[in-house]
mmCIF file of C-alpha atoms in Angstrom:
data_model
loop_
_atom_site.group_PDB
_atom_site.id
_atom_site.type_symbol
_atom_site.label_atom_id
_atom_site.label_comp_id
_atom_site.label_asym_id
_atom_site.label_seq_id
_atom_site.Cartn_x
_atom_site.Cartn_y
_atom_site.Cartn_z
ATOM 1 C CA MET A 7 -12.208 6.030 12.538
ATOM 2 C CA SER A 8 -9.026 3.862 13.725
ATOM 3 C CA ARG A 9 -5.993 4.878 12.548
ATOM 4 C CA LYS A 10 -4.348 2.000 10.978
ATOM 5 C CA PRO A 11 -0.817 0.537 11.951
ATOM 6 C CA ARG A 12 2.100 1.527 9.800
ATOM 7 C CA LYS A 13 4.085 -1.316 8.035
ATOM 8 C CA TYR A 14 7.265 -1.135 8.491
ATOM 9 C CA PHE A 15 9.671 -2.813 6.157
ATOM 10 C CA THR A 16 12.532 -4.115 5.596
ATOM 11 C CA LEU A 17 14.814 -3.601 2.672
ATOM 12 C CA GLU A 18 14.226 -7.050 0.974
ATOM 13 C CA GLU A 19 10.962 -6.794 1.779
ATOM 14 C CA ALA A 20 10.378 -3.195 -0.058
ATOM 15 C CA ASN A 21 12.734 -4.212 -3.266
ATOM 16 C CA ARG A 22 9.819 -7.306 -2.906
ATOM 17 C CA THR A 23 7.401 -4.654 -3.424
ATOM 18 C CA LEU A 24 9.119 -2.623 -6.318
ATOM 19 C CA PRO A 25 7.662 -4.426 -9.284
ATOM 20 C CA LEU A 26 4.024 -3.628 -8.317
ATOM 21 C CA VAL A 27 4.921 0.165 -6.570
ATOM 22 C CA ARG A 28 7.152 0.811 -10.104
ATOM 23 C CA SER A 29 4.015 -0.092 -12.251
ATOM 24 C CA ILE A 30 1.678 2.631 -10.274
ATOM 25 C CA VAL A 31 4.398 4.889 -9.806
ATOM 26 C CA ARG A 32 4.642 5.098 -13.763
ATOM 27 C CA ASP A 33 0.981 5.360 -13.951
ATOM 28 C CA ILE A 34 1.133 8.044 -10.974
ATOM 29 C CA VAL A 35 4.056 10.227 -13.198
ATOM 30 C CA THR A 36 3.061 9.948 -16.712
ATOM 31 C CA LEU A 37 -0.800 11.446 -15.398
ATOM 32 C CA PHE A 38 0.085 13.678 -12.903
ATOM 33 C CA ARG A 39 1.809 15.488 -15.691
ATOM 34 C CA ASP A 40 -0.804 15.529 -18.125
ATOM 35 C CA VAL A 41 -3.269 16.671 -15.618
ATOM 36 C CA HIS A 42 -1.252 18.982 -14.521
ATOM 37 C CA GLU A 43 -0.524 20.934 -18.300
ATOM 38 C CA ARG A 44 -4.506 20.922 -19.111
ATOM 39 C CA ARG A 45 -5.185 22.389 -15.524
ATOM 40 C CA GLU A 46 -2.621 24.726 -17.009
ATOM 41 C CA ARG A 47 -4.437 24.896 -20.115
ATOM 42 C CA LEU A 48 -7.731 24.945 -19.126
ATOM 43 C CA ALA A 49 -6.256 28.006 -17.076
ATOM 44 C CA GLN A 50 -5.599 29.873 -19.974
ATOM 45 C CA VAL A 51 -8.900 29.117 -21.326
ATOM 46 C CA ARG A 52 -11.153 30.625 -18.873
ATOM 47 C CA GLN A 53 -8.512 33.583 -18.594
ATOM 48 C CA ARG A 54 -9.023 34.574 -21.884
ATOM 49 C CA HIS A 55 -12.904 33.705 -21.307
ATOM 50 C CA GLY A 56 -13.954 34.780 -18.341
ATOM 51 C CA SER A 57 -15.130 31.874 -15.867
ATOM 52 C CA GLY A 58 -17.588 34.032 -14.313
ATOM 53 C CA ASP A 59 -20.743 32.070 -15.805
ATOM 54 C CA ARG A 60 -18.771 28.608 -16.682
ATOM 55 C CA TYR A 61 -18.380 29.993 -20.224
ATOM 56 C CA GLN A 62 -21.815 31.330 -21.282
ATOM 57 C CA ASN A 63 -21.340 32.783 -24.634
ATOM 58 C CA ASN A 64 -18.365 30.733 -25.303
ATOM 59 C CA PRO A 65 -19.040 28.115 -28.705
ATOM 60 C CA TYR A 66 -16.981 25.916 -26.757
ATOM 61 C CA SER A 67 -18.309 25.630 -23.710
ATOM 62 C CA GLU A 68 -20.008 21.730 -23.751
ATOM 63 C CA GLU A 69 -16.377 20.792 -25.081
ATOM 64 C CA LEU A 70 -14.617 22.776 -21.850
ATOM 65 C CA GLN A 71 -17.354 21.465 -19.417
ATOM 66 C CA ASN A 72 -16.094 18.098 -21.090
ATOM 67 C CA ILE A 73 -12.674 18.539 -21.206
ATOM 68 C CA GLU A 74 -13.609 19.654 -17.139
ATOM 69 C CA GLN A 75 -15.364 16.392 -16.501
ATOM 70 C CA GLU A 76 -12.372 14.205 -17.829
ATOM 71 C CA LEU A 77 -10.059 16.103 -15.568
ATOM 72 C CA ASP A 78 -11.818 15.563 -12.731
ATOM 73 C CA ARG A 79 -11.707 11.690 -13.197
ATOM 74 C CA ASP A 80 -8.491 11.928 -13.988
ATOM 75 C CA ILE A 81 -7.447 13.572 -10.786
ATOM 76 C CA GLU A 82 -9.481 10.604 -9.334
ATOM 77 C CA ARG A 83 -7.723 8.281 -10.329
ATOM 78 C CA LEU A 84 -4.668 9.702 -9.304
ATOM 79 C CA ASN A 85 -6.234 9.838 -5.636
ATOM 80 C CA GLU A 86 -6.956 5.998 -6.272
ATOM 81 C CA TYR A 87 -3.497 5.168 -7.335
ATOM 82 C CA ALA A 88 -2.007 7.012 -4.070
ATOM 83 C CA ASP A 89 -4.414 5.317 -2.066
ATOM 84 C CA GLU A 90 -3.267 1.864 -3.340
ATOM 85 C CA LEU A 91 0.324 2.937 -2.367
ATOM 86 C CA HIS A 92 -0.628 3.688 1.259
ATOM 87 C CA ARG A 93 -3.278 0.138 1.220
ATOM 88 C CA LEU A 94 0.473 -1.275 0.596
ATOM 89 C CA GLY A 95 2.365 1.007 3.304
ATOM 90 C CA VAL A 96 4.090 2.875 1.279
ATOM 91 C CA GLU A 97 3.823 6.810 1.086
ATOM 92 C CA LEU A 98 4.230 8.736 -2.284
ATOM 93 C CA LYS A 99 6.528 11.978 -2.080
ATOM 94 C CA ASP A 100 6.497 13.643 -5.190
ATOM 95 C CA PRO A 101 3.600 12.385 -8.033
ATOM 96 C CA LEU A 102 5.829 14.228 -10.578
ATOM 97 C CA LEU A 103 9.134 12.652 -9.779
ATOM 98 C CA GLY A 104 7.772 9.476 -8.848
ATOM 99 C CA LEU A 105 9.058 9.738 -5.137
ATOM 100 C CA VAL A 106 8.229 7.537 -3.087
ATOM 101 C CA ASP A 107 8.802 6.001 0.796
ATOM 102 C CA PHE A 108 9.207 3.198 2.569
ATOM 103 C CA TYR A 109 8.884 3.016 6.406
ATOM 104 C CA SER A 110 11.612 0.790 8.574
ATOM 105 C CA ARG A 111 13.639 0.916 11.363
ATOM 106 C CA MET A 112 17.109 1.162 11.759
ATOM 107 C CA ASP A 113 19.709 1.529 14.994
ATOM 108 C CA ASP A 114 15.935 1.491 17.315
ATOM 109 C CA ARG A 115 14.508 4.507 15.293
ATOM 110 C CA ASP A 116 11.933 4.623 12.325
ATOM 111 C CA VAL A 117 13.807 5.768 9.172
ATOM 112 C CA TYR A 118 12.029 5.625 6.100
ATOM 113 C CA LEU A 119 13.780 3.482 2.463
ATOM 114 C CA CYS A 120 13.554 5.875 -0.470
ATOM 115 C CA TRP A 121 12.879 5.140 -3.852
ATOM 116 C CA LYS A 122 12.767 7.276 -7.044
ATOM 117 C CA LEU A 123 11.142 5.832 -10.594
ATOM 118 C CA GLY A 124 13.972 5.187 -12.907
ATOM 119 C CA GLU A 125 16.117 3.377 -9.733
ATOM 120 C CA ASP A 126 16.594 -0.494 -10.349
ATOM 121 C CA GLU A 127 16.154 -0.822 -6.574
ATOM 122 C CA ILE A 128 16.011 0.827 -3.556
ATOM 123 C CA ALA A 129 19.432 2.022 -2.020
ATOM 124 C CA TYR A 130 18.467 4.902 -0.214
ATOM 125 C CA TRP A 131 17.374 5.650 3.410
ATOM 126 C CA HIS A 132 16.756 8.382 5.077
ATOM 127 C CA GLU A 133 15.773 10.320 8.596
ATOM 128 C CA LEU A 134 11.881 10.955 8.717
ATOM 129 C CA ASP A 135 12.118 14.679 8.680
ATOM 130 C CA ALA A 136 15.265 15.029 6.384
ATOM 131 C CA GLY A 137 12.888 14.370 3.261
ATOM 132 C CA PHE A 138 14.701 13.614 -0.232
ATOM 133 C CA SER A 139 17.818 16.175 0.433
ATOM 134 C CA GLY A 140 18.936 13.650 3.294
ATOM 135 C CA ARG A 141 18.976 10.823 1.159
ATOM 136 C CA GLN A 142 22.159 8.897 2.043
ATOM 137 C CA SER A 143 23.071 5.524 0.687
ATOM 138 C CA LEU A 144 22.491 1.911 2.000
ATOM 139 C CA LEU A 145 25.883 0.964 0.647
ATOM 140 C CA GLU A 146 27.247 3.213 2.848
ATOM 141 C CA SER A 147 25.634 3.079 6.040
ATOM 142 C CA SER A 148 25.173 0.449 9.149
ATOM 143 C CA PHE A 149 21.836 -0.334 7.809
ATOM 144 C CA THR A 150 20.900 -4.275 7.364
ATOM 145 C CA GLY A 151 17.106 -3.641 7.327
ATOM 146 C CA LYS A 152 16.522 -6.472 9.293
ATOM 147 C CA ASN A 153 14.868 -5.110 12.827
ATOM 148 C CA ALA A 154 13.036 -3.557 10.575
ATOM 149 C CA GLY A 155 8.992 -5.226 11.710
ATOM 150 C CA GLY A 156 9.469 -8.475 10.641
ATOM 151 C CA GLY A 157 7.461 -10.397 8.098
ATOM 152 C CA GLY A 158 6.480 -6.627 6.736
ATOM 153 C CA GLY A 159 3.118 -7.107 8.215
ATOM 154 C CA GLU A 160 2.029 -3.983 10.456
ATOM 155 C CA THR A 161 3.522 -3.250 13.368
ATOM 156 C CA THR A 162 3.604 -0.635 16.099
ATOM 157 C CA PRO A 163 7.773 0.853 16.662
ATOM 158 C CA ASP A 164 8.209 -1.449 19.588
ATOM 159 C CA GLY A 165 7.325 -4.687 17.485
ATOM 160 C CA THR A 166 4.188 -5.309 18.614
#
């Protein structure tokens, strides 16, 4: 399987994708929280009633199996949402917070443009290894985003 080249975004390009990204991320956050809560409740039921023979003596076994199947389907939906972001060139970093990163270039090095659900636009960046705690304001940096790969195409760091 060939690896898809990384997509680099200018700040303008990344902000242009935000309406779609925001919609996908909102769906992810909502579904992730719901799935997490249902998993917790299901784990409690399993602990109370045992998980040996899949609720063999439980009068609600059919209902519990349906809940598990629905949970599996929703987990698959979460994976599909994350895949959709990936196809756009966006990395999902935290499905609970709704945190995503866009590859970009600054001063001839790769960086991330960072956005979190609830923010109006992309206003932060960080080094690839810095993470959320390393976010820096775009207003307080020398970031121009003009050397980010030009045109939003899939490029390599040397621009090819």
